[in-house]
PDB file of C-alpha atoms and ligand atoms in Angstrom:
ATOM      1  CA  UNK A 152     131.653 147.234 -61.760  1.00  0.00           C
ATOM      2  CA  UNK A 153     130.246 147.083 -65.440  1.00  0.00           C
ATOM      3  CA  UNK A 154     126.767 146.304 -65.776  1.00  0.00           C
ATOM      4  CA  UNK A 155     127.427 143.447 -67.606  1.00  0.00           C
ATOM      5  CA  UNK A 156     129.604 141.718 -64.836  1.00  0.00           C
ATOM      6  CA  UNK A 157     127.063 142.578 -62.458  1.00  0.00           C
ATOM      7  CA  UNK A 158     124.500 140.802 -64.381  1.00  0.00           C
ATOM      8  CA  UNK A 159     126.903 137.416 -64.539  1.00  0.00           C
ATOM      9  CA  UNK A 160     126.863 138.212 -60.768  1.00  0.00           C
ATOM     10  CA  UNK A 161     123.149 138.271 -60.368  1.00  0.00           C
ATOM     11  CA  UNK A 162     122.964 135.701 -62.740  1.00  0.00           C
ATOM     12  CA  UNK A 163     125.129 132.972 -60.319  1.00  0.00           C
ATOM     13  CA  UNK A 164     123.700 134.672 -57.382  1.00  0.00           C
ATOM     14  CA  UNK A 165     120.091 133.689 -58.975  1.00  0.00           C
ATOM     15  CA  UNK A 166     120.902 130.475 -59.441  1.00  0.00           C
ATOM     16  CA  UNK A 167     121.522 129.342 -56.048  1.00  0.00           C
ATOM     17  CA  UNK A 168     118.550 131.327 -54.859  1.00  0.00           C
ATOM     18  CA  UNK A 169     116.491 128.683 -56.858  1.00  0.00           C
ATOM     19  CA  UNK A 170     118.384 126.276 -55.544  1.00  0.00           C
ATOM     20  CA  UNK A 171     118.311 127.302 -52.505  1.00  0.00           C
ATOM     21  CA  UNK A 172     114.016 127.013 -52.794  1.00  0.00           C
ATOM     22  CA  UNK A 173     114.102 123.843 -53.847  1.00  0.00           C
ATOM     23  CA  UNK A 174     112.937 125.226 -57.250  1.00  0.00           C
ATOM     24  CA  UNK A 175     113.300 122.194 -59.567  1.00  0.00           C
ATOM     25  CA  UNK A 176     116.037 122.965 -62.375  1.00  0.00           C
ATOM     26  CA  UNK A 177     114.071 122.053 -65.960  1.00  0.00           C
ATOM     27  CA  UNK A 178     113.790 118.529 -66.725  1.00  0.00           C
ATOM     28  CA  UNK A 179     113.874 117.480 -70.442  1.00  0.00           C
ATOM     29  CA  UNK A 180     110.417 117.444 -71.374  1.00  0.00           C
ATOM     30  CA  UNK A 181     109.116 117.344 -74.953  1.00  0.00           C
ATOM     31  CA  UNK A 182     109.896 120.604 -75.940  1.00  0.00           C
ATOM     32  CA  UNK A 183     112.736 120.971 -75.080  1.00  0.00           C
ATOM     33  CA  UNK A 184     114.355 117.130 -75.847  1.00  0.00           C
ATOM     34  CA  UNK A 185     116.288 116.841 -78.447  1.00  0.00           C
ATOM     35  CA  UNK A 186     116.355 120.528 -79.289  1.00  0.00           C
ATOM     36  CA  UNK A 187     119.266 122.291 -80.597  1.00  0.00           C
ATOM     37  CA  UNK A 188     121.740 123.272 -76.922  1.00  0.00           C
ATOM     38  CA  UNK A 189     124.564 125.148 -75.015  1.00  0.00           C
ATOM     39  CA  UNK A 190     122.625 127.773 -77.891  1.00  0.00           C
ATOM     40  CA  UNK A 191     122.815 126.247 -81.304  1.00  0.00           C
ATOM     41  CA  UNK A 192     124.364 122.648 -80.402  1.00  0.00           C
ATOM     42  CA  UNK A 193     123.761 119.231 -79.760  1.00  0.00           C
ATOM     43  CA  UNK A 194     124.027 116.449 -76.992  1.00  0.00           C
ATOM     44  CA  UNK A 195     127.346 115.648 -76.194  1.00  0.00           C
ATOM     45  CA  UNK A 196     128.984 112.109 -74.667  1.00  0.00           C
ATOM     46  CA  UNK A 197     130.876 112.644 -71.578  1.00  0.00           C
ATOM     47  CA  UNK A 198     133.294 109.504 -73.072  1.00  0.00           C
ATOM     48  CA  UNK A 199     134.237 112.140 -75.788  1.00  0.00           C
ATOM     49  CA  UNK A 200     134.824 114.822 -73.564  1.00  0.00           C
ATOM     50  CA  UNK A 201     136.122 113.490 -70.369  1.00  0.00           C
ATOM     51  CA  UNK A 202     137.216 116.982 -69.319  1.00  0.00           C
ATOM     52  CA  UNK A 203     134.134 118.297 -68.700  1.00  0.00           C
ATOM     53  CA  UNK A 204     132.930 118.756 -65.965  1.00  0.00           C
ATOM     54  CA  UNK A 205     130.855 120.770 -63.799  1.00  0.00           C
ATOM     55  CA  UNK A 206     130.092 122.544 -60.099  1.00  0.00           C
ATOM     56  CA  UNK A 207     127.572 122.373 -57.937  1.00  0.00           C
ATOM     57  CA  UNK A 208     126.870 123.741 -54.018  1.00  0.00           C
ATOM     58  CA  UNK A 209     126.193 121.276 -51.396  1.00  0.00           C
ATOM     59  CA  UNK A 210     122.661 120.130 -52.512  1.00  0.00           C
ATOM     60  CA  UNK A 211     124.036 119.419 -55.975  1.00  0.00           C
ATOM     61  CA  UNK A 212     122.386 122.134 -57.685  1.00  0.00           C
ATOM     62  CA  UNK A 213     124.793 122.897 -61.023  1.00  0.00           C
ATOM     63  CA  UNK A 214     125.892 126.586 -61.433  1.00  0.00           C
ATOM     64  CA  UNK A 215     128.697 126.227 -63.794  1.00  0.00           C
ATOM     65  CA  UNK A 216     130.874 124.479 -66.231  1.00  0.00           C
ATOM     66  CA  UNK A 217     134.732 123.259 -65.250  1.00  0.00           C
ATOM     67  CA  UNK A 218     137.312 121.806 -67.038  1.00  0.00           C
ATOM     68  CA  UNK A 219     139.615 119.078 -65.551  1.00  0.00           C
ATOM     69  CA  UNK A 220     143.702 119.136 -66.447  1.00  0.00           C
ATOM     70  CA  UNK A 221     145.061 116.958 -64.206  1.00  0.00           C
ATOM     71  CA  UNK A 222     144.180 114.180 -61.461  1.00  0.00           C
ATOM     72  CA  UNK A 223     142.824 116.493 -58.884  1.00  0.00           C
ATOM     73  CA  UNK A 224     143.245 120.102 -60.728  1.00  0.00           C
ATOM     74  CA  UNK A 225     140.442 121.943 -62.024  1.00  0.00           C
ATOM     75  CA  UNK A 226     140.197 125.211 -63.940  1.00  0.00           C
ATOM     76  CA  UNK A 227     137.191 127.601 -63.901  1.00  0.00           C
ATOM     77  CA  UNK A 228     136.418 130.650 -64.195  1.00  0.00           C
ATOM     78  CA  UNK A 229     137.120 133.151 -60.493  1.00  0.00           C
ATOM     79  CA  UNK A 230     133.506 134.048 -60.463  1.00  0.00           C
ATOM     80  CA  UNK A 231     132.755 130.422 -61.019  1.00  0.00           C
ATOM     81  CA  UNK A 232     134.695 129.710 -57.911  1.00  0.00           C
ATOM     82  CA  UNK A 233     133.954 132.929 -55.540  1.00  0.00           C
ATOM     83  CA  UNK A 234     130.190 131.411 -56.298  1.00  0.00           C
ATOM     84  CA  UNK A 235     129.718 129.402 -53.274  1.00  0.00           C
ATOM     85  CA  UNK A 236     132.397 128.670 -50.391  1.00  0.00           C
ATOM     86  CA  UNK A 237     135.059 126.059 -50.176  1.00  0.00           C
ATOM     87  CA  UNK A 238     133.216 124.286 -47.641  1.00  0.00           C
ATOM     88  CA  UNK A 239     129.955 124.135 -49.960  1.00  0.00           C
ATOM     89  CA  UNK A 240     131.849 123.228 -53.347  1.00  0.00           C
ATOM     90  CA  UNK A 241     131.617 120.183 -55.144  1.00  0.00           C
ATOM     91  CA  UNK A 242     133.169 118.946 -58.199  1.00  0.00           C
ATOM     92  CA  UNK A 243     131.622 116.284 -60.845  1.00  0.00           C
ATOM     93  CA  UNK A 244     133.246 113.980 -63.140  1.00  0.00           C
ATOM     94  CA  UNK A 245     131.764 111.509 -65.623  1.00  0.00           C
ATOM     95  CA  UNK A 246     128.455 112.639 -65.323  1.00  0.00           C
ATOM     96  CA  UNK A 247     126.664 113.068 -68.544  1.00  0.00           C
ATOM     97  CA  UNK A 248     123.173 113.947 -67.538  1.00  0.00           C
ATOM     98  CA  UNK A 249     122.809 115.679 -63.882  1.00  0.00           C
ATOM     99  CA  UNK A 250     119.492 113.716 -63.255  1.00  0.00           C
ATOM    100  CA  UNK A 251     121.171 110.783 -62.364  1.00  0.00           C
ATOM    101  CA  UNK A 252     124.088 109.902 -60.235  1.00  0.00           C
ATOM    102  CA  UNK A 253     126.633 108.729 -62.556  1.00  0.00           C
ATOM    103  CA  UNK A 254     130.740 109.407 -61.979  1.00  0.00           C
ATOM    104  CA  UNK A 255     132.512 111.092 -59.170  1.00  0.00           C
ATOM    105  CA  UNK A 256     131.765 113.910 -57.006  1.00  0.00           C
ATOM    106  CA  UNK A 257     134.671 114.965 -54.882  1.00  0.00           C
ATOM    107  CA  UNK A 258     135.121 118.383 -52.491  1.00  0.00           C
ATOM    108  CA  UNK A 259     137.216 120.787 -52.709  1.00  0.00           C
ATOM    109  CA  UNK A 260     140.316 121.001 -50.782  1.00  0.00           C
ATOM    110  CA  UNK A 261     141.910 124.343 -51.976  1.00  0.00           C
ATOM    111  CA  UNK A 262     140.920 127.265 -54.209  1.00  0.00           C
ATOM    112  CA  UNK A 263     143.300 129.085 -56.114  1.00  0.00           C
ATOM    113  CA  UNK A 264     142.105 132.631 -57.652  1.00  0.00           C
ATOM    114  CA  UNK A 265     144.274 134.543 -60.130  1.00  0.00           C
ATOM    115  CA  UNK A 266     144.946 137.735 -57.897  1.00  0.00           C
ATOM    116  CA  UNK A 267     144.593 139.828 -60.477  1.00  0.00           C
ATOM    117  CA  UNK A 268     141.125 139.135 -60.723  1.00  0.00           C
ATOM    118  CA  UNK A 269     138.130 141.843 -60.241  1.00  0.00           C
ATOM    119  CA  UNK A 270     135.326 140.723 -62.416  1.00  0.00           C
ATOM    120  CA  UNK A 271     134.606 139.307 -65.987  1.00  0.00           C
ATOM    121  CA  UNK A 272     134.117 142.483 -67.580  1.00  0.00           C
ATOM    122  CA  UNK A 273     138.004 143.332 -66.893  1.00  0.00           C
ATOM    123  CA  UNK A 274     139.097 139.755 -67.172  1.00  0.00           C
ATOM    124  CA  UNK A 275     141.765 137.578 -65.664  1.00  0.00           C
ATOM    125  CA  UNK A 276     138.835 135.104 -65.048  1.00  0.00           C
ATOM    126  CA  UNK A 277     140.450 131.948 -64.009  1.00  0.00           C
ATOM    127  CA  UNK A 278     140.728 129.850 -60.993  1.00  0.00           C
ATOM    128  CA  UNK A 279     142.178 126.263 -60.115  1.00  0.00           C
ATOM    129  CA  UNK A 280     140.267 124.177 -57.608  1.00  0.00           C
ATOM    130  CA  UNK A 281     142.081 121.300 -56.117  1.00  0.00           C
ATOM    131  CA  UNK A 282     140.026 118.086 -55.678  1.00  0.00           C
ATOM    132  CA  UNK A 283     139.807 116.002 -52.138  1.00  0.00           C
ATOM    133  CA  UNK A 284     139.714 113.242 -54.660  1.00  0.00           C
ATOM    134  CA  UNK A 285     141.531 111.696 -57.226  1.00  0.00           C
ATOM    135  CA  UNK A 286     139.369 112.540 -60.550  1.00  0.00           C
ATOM    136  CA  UNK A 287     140.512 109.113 -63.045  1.00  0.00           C
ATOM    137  CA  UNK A 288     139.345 110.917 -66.034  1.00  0.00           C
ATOM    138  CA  UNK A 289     141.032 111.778 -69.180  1.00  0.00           C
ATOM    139  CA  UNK A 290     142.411 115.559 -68.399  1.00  0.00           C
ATOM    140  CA  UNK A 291     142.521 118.807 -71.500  1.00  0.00           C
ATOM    141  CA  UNK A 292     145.850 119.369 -72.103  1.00  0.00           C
ATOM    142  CA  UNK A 293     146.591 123.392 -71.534  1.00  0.00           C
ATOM    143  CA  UNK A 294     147.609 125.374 -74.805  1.00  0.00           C
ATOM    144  CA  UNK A 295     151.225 126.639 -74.146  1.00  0.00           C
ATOM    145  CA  UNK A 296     150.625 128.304 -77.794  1.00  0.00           C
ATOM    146  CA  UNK A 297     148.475 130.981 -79.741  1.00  0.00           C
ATOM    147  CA  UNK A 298     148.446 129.697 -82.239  1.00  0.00           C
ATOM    148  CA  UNK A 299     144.709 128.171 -81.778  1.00  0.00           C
ATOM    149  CA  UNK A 300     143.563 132.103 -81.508  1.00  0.00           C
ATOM    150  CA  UNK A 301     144.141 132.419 -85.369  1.00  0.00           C
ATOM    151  CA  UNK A 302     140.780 133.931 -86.406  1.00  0.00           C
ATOM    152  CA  UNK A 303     138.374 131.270 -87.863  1.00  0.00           C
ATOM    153  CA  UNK A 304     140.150 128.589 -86.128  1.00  0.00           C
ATOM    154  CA  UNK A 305     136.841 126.152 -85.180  1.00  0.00           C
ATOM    155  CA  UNK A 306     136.705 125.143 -81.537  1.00  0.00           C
ATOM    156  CA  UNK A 307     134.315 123.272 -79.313  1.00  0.00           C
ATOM    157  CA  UNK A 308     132.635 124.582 -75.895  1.00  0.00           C
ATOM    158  CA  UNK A 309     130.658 122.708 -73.835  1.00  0.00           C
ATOM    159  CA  UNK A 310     128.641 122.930 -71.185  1.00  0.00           C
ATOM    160  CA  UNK A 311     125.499 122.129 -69.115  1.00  0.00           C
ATOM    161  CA  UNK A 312     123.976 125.780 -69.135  1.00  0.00           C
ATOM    162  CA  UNK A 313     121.012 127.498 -70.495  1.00  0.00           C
ATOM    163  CA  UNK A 314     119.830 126.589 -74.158  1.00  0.00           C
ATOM    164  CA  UNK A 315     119.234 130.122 -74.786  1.00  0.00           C
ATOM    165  CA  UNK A 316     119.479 133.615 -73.108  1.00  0.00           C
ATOM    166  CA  UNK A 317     117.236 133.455 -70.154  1.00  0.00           C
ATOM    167  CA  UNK A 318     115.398 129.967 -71.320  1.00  0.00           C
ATOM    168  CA  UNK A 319     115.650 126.668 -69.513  1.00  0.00           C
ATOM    169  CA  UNK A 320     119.097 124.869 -68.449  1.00  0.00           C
ATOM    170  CA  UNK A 321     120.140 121.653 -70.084  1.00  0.00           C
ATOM    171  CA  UNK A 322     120.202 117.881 -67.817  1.00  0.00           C
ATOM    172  CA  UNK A 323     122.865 117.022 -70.521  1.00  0.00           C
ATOM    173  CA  UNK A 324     126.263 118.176 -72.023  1.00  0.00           C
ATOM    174  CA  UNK A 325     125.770 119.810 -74.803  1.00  0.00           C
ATOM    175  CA  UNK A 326     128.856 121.236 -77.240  1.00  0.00           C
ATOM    176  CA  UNK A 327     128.902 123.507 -80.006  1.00  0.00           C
ATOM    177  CA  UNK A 328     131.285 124.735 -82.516  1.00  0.00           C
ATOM    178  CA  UNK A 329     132.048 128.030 -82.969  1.00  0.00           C
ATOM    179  CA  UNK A 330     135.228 130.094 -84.689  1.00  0.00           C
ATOM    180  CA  UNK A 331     137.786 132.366 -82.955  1.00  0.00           C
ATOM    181  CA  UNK A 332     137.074 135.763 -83.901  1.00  0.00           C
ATOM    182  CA  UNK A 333     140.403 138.764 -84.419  1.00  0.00           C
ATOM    183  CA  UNK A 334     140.782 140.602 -81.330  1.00  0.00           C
ATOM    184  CA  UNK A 335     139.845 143.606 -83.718  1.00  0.00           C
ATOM    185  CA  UNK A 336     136.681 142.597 -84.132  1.00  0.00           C
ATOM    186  CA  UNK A 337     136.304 141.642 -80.599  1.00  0.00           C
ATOM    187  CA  UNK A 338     137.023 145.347 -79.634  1.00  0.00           C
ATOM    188  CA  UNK A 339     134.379 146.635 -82.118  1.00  0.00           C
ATOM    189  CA  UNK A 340     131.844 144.174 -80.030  1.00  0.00           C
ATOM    190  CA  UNK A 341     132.536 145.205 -76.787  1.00  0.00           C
ATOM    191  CA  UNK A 342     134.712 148.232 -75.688  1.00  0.00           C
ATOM    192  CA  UNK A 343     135.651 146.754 -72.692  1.00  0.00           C
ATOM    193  CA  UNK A 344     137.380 143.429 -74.296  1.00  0.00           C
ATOM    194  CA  UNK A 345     141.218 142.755 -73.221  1.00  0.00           C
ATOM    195  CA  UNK A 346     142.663 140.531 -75.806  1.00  0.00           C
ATOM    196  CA  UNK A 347     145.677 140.354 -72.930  1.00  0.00           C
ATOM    197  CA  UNK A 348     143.495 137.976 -70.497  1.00  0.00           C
ATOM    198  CA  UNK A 349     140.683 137.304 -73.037  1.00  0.00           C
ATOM    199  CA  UNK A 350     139.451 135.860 -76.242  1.00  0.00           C
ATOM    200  CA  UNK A 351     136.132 135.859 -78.042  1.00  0.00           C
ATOM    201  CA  UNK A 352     134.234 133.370 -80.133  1.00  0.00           C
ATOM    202  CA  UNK A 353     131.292 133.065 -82.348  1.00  0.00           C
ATOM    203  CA  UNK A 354     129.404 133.922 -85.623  1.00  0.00           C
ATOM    204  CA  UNK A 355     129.098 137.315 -86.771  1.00  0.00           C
ATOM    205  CA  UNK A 356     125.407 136.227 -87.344  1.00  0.00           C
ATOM    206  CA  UNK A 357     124.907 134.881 -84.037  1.00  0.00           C
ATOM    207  CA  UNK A 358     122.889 131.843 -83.190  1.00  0.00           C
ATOM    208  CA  UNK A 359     125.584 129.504 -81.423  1.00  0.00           C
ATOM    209  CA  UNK A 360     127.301 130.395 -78.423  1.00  0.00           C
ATOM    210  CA  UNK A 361     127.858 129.418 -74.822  1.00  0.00           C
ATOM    211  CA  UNK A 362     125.203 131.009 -72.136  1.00  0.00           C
ATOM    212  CA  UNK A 363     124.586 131.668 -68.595  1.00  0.00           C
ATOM    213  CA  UNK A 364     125.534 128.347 -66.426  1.00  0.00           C
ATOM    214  CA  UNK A 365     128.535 127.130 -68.885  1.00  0.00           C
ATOM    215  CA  UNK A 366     130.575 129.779 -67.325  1.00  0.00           C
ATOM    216  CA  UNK A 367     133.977 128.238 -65.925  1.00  0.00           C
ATOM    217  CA  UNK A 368     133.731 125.281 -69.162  1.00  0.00           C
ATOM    218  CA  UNK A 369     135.611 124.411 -71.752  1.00  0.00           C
ATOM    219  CA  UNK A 370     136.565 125.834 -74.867  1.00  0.00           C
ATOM    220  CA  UNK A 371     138.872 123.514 -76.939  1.00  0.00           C
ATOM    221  CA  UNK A 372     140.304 122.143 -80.226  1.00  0.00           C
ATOM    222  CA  UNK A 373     140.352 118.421 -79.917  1.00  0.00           C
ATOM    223  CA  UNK A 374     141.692 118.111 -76.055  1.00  0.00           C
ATOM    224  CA  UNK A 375     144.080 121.226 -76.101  1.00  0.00           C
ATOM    225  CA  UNK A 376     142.168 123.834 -73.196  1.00  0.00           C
ATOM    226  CA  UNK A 377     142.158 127.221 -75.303  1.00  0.00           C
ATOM    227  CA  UNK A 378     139.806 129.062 -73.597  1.00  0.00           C
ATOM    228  CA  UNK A 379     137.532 129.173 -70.440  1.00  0.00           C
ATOM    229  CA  UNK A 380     133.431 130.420 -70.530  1.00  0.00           C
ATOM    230  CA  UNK A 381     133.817 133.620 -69.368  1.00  0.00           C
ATOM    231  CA  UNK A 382     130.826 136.392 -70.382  1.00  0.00           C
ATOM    232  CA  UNK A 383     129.144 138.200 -72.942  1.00  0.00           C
ATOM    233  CA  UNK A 384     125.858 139.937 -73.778  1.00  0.00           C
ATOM    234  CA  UNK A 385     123.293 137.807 -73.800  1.00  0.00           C
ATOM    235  CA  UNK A 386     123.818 134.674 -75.551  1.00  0.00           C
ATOM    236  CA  UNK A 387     124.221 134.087 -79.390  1.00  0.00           C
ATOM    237  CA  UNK A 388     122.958 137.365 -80.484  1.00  0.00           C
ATOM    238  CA  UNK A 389     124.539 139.211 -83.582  1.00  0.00           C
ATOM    239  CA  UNK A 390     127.860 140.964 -83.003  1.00  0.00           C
ATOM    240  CA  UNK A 391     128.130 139.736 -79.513  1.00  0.00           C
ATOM    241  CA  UNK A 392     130.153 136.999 -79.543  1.00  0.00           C
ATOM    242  CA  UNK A 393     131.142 134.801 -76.261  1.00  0.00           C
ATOM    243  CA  UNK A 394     134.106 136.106 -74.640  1.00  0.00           C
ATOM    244  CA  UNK A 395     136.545 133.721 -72.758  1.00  0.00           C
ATOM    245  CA  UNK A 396     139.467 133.530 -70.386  1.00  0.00           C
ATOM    246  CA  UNK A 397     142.370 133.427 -73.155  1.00  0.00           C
ATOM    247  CA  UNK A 398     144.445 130.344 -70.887  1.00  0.00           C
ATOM    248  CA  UNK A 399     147.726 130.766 -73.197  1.00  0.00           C
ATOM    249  CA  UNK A 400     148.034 133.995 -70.815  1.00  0.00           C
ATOM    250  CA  UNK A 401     147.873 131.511 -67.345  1.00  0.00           C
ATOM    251  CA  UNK A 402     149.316 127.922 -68.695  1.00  0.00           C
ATOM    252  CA  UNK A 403     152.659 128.551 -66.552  1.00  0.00           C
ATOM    253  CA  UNK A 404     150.446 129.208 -63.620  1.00  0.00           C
ATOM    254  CA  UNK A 405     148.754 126.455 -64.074  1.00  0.00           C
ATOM    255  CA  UNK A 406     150.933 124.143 -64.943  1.00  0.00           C
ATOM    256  CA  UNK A 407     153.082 125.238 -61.801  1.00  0.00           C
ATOM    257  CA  UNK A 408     149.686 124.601 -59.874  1.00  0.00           C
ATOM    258  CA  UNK A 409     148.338 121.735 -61.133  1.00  0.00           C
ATOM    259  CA  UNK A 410     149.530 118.570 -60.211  1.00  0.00           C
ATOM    260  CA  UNK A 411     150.530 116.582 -63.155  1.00  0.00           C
ATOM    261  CA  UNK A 412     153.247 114.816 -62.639  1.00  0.00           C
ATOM    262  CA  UNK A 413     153.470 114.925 -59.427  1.00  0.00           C
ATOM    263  CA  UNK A 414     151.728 111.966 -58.039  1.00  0.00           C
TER     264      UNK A 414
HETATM  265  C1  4AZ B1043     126.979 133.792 -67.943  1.00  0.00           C
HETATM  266  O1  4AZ B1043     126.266 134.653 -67.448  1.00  0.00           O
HETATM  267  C2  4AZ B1043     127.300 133.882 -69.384  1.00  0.00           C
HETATM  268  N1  4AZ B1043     127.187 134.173 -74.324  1.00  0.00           N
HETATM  269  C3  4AZ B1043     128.165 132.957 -69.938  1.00  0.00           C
HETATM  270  C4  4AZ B1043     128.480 133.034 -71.272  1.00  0.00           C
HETATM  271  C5  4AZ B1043     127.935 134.014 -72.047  1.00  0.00           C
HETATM  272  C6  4AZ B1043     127.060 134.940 -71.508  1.00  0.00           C
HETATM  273  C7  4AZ B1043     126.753 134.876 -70.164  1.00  0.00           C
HETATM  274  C8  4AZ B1043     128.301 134.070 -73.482  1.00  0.00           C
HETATM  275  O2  4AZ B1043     127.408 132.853 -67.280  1.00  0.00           O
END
């Protein structure tokens, strides 16, 4: 396993060992309110991005990012869902801030894991969880085009992770924009990238980027689901952009999975 994919590991694996000691996840506090988020972004209204949404284990603790596409269908990322068990996984919906209790928490009835999944470093990071309960929210439509890969093509991720590379999590959505970068100069970044099952994002300067806890979130352009939080060194640093589940690759599969339409 790559370093890097073990370090998303420990990362997860390191979150739920706070959890699991009761150590308080940072409140918003003077510092830190109002300060630029995700890295390099702002507060975000869950009415403008009904999608998003995030997990948590059984005492509610947050560990990443989701993204509902249909009534009780949401996509993550497979590390994202091999986090925690079945049993132990929640879902929330129309929550904006996780201090209060706002929205809809539902189980999870099944877990669906793209087989060919190892770990992030070699991609095919994706999962669908199905929802015990019916999530009323507005779902992302999923891209059945590339055309949203074009390089410099602005899109939005959001997320309620860490407001920079090892600092404190955010309470609130936060999104940031960020460009598609050419699968060329993904490959120059990191030797390992699969522009097959992944796509990368981000300044060449750094500075704005997703980081650890928005894994399994959003990437989009308007509502269309483009790409899912995935890895990458560090967070917002020069010439290591985010990398992300490329969903073009898995919209039959989810489509075929999800269950639009049917109800
Ligand atoms: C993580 O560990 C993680 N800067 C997510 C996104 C990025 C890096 C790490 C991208 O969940």
């Amino acid at each position: 396993m790559p370093a890097k994919s073990r370090r998303n590991l420990l990362l997860v694996a390191g979150a739920l060992l706070a959890a699991a000691v009761a150590v308080p996840v940072a409140s918003a506090t003077p510092e830190t309110a109002g300060q630029p988020g995700i890295v390099g972004g702002q507060p975000a209204a869950v009415a403008q991005y009904p999608f998003a949404v995030f997990l948590t284990d059984e005492n509610g603790s947050q560990f990443c990012g989701a993204v509902l596409i249909g009534e009780n269908s949401v996509a993550t990322a497979a590390h994202c869902a091999k986090a925690v068990t079945k049993t132990n996984l929640r879902v929330v919906a129309g929550r904006q801030d996780k201090r209060v209790k706002d929205g809809t928490v539902s189980t999870v009835s099944d877990i669906w894991v793209n087989p060919d999944y190892t770990d992030p470093g070699t991609g095919n990071d994706i999962a669908l969880l199905t929802t015990s309960t019916r999530l009323r929210y507005d779902t992302a439509q999923v891209t059945q085009t590339a055309r949203y890969y074009a390089e410099n093509t602005m899109a939005t991720v959001l997320g309620w992770g860490r407001l920079k590379d090892n600092g404190e999590r955010s309470d609130v959505l936060r999104s940031v924009d960020v460009p598609m970068i050419s699968d060329a100069s993904c490959k120059t970044a990191y030797g390992n990238y699969d522009p097959s099952t992944m796509v990368c994002a981000g300044y060449a300067n750094g500075g704005k980027d997703a980081c650890q806890g928005d894994s399994g979130g959003p990437l989009v352009v308007g509502k269309v689901l483009i790409g899912i939080v995935s890895w990458g060194v560090g967070c917002a640093q020069p010439g290591k952009p985010g990398v992300y589940t490329r969903v073009s690759a898995f919209a039959d599969e989810l489509e075929k999975r999800s269950n639009r339409g049917l109800f």
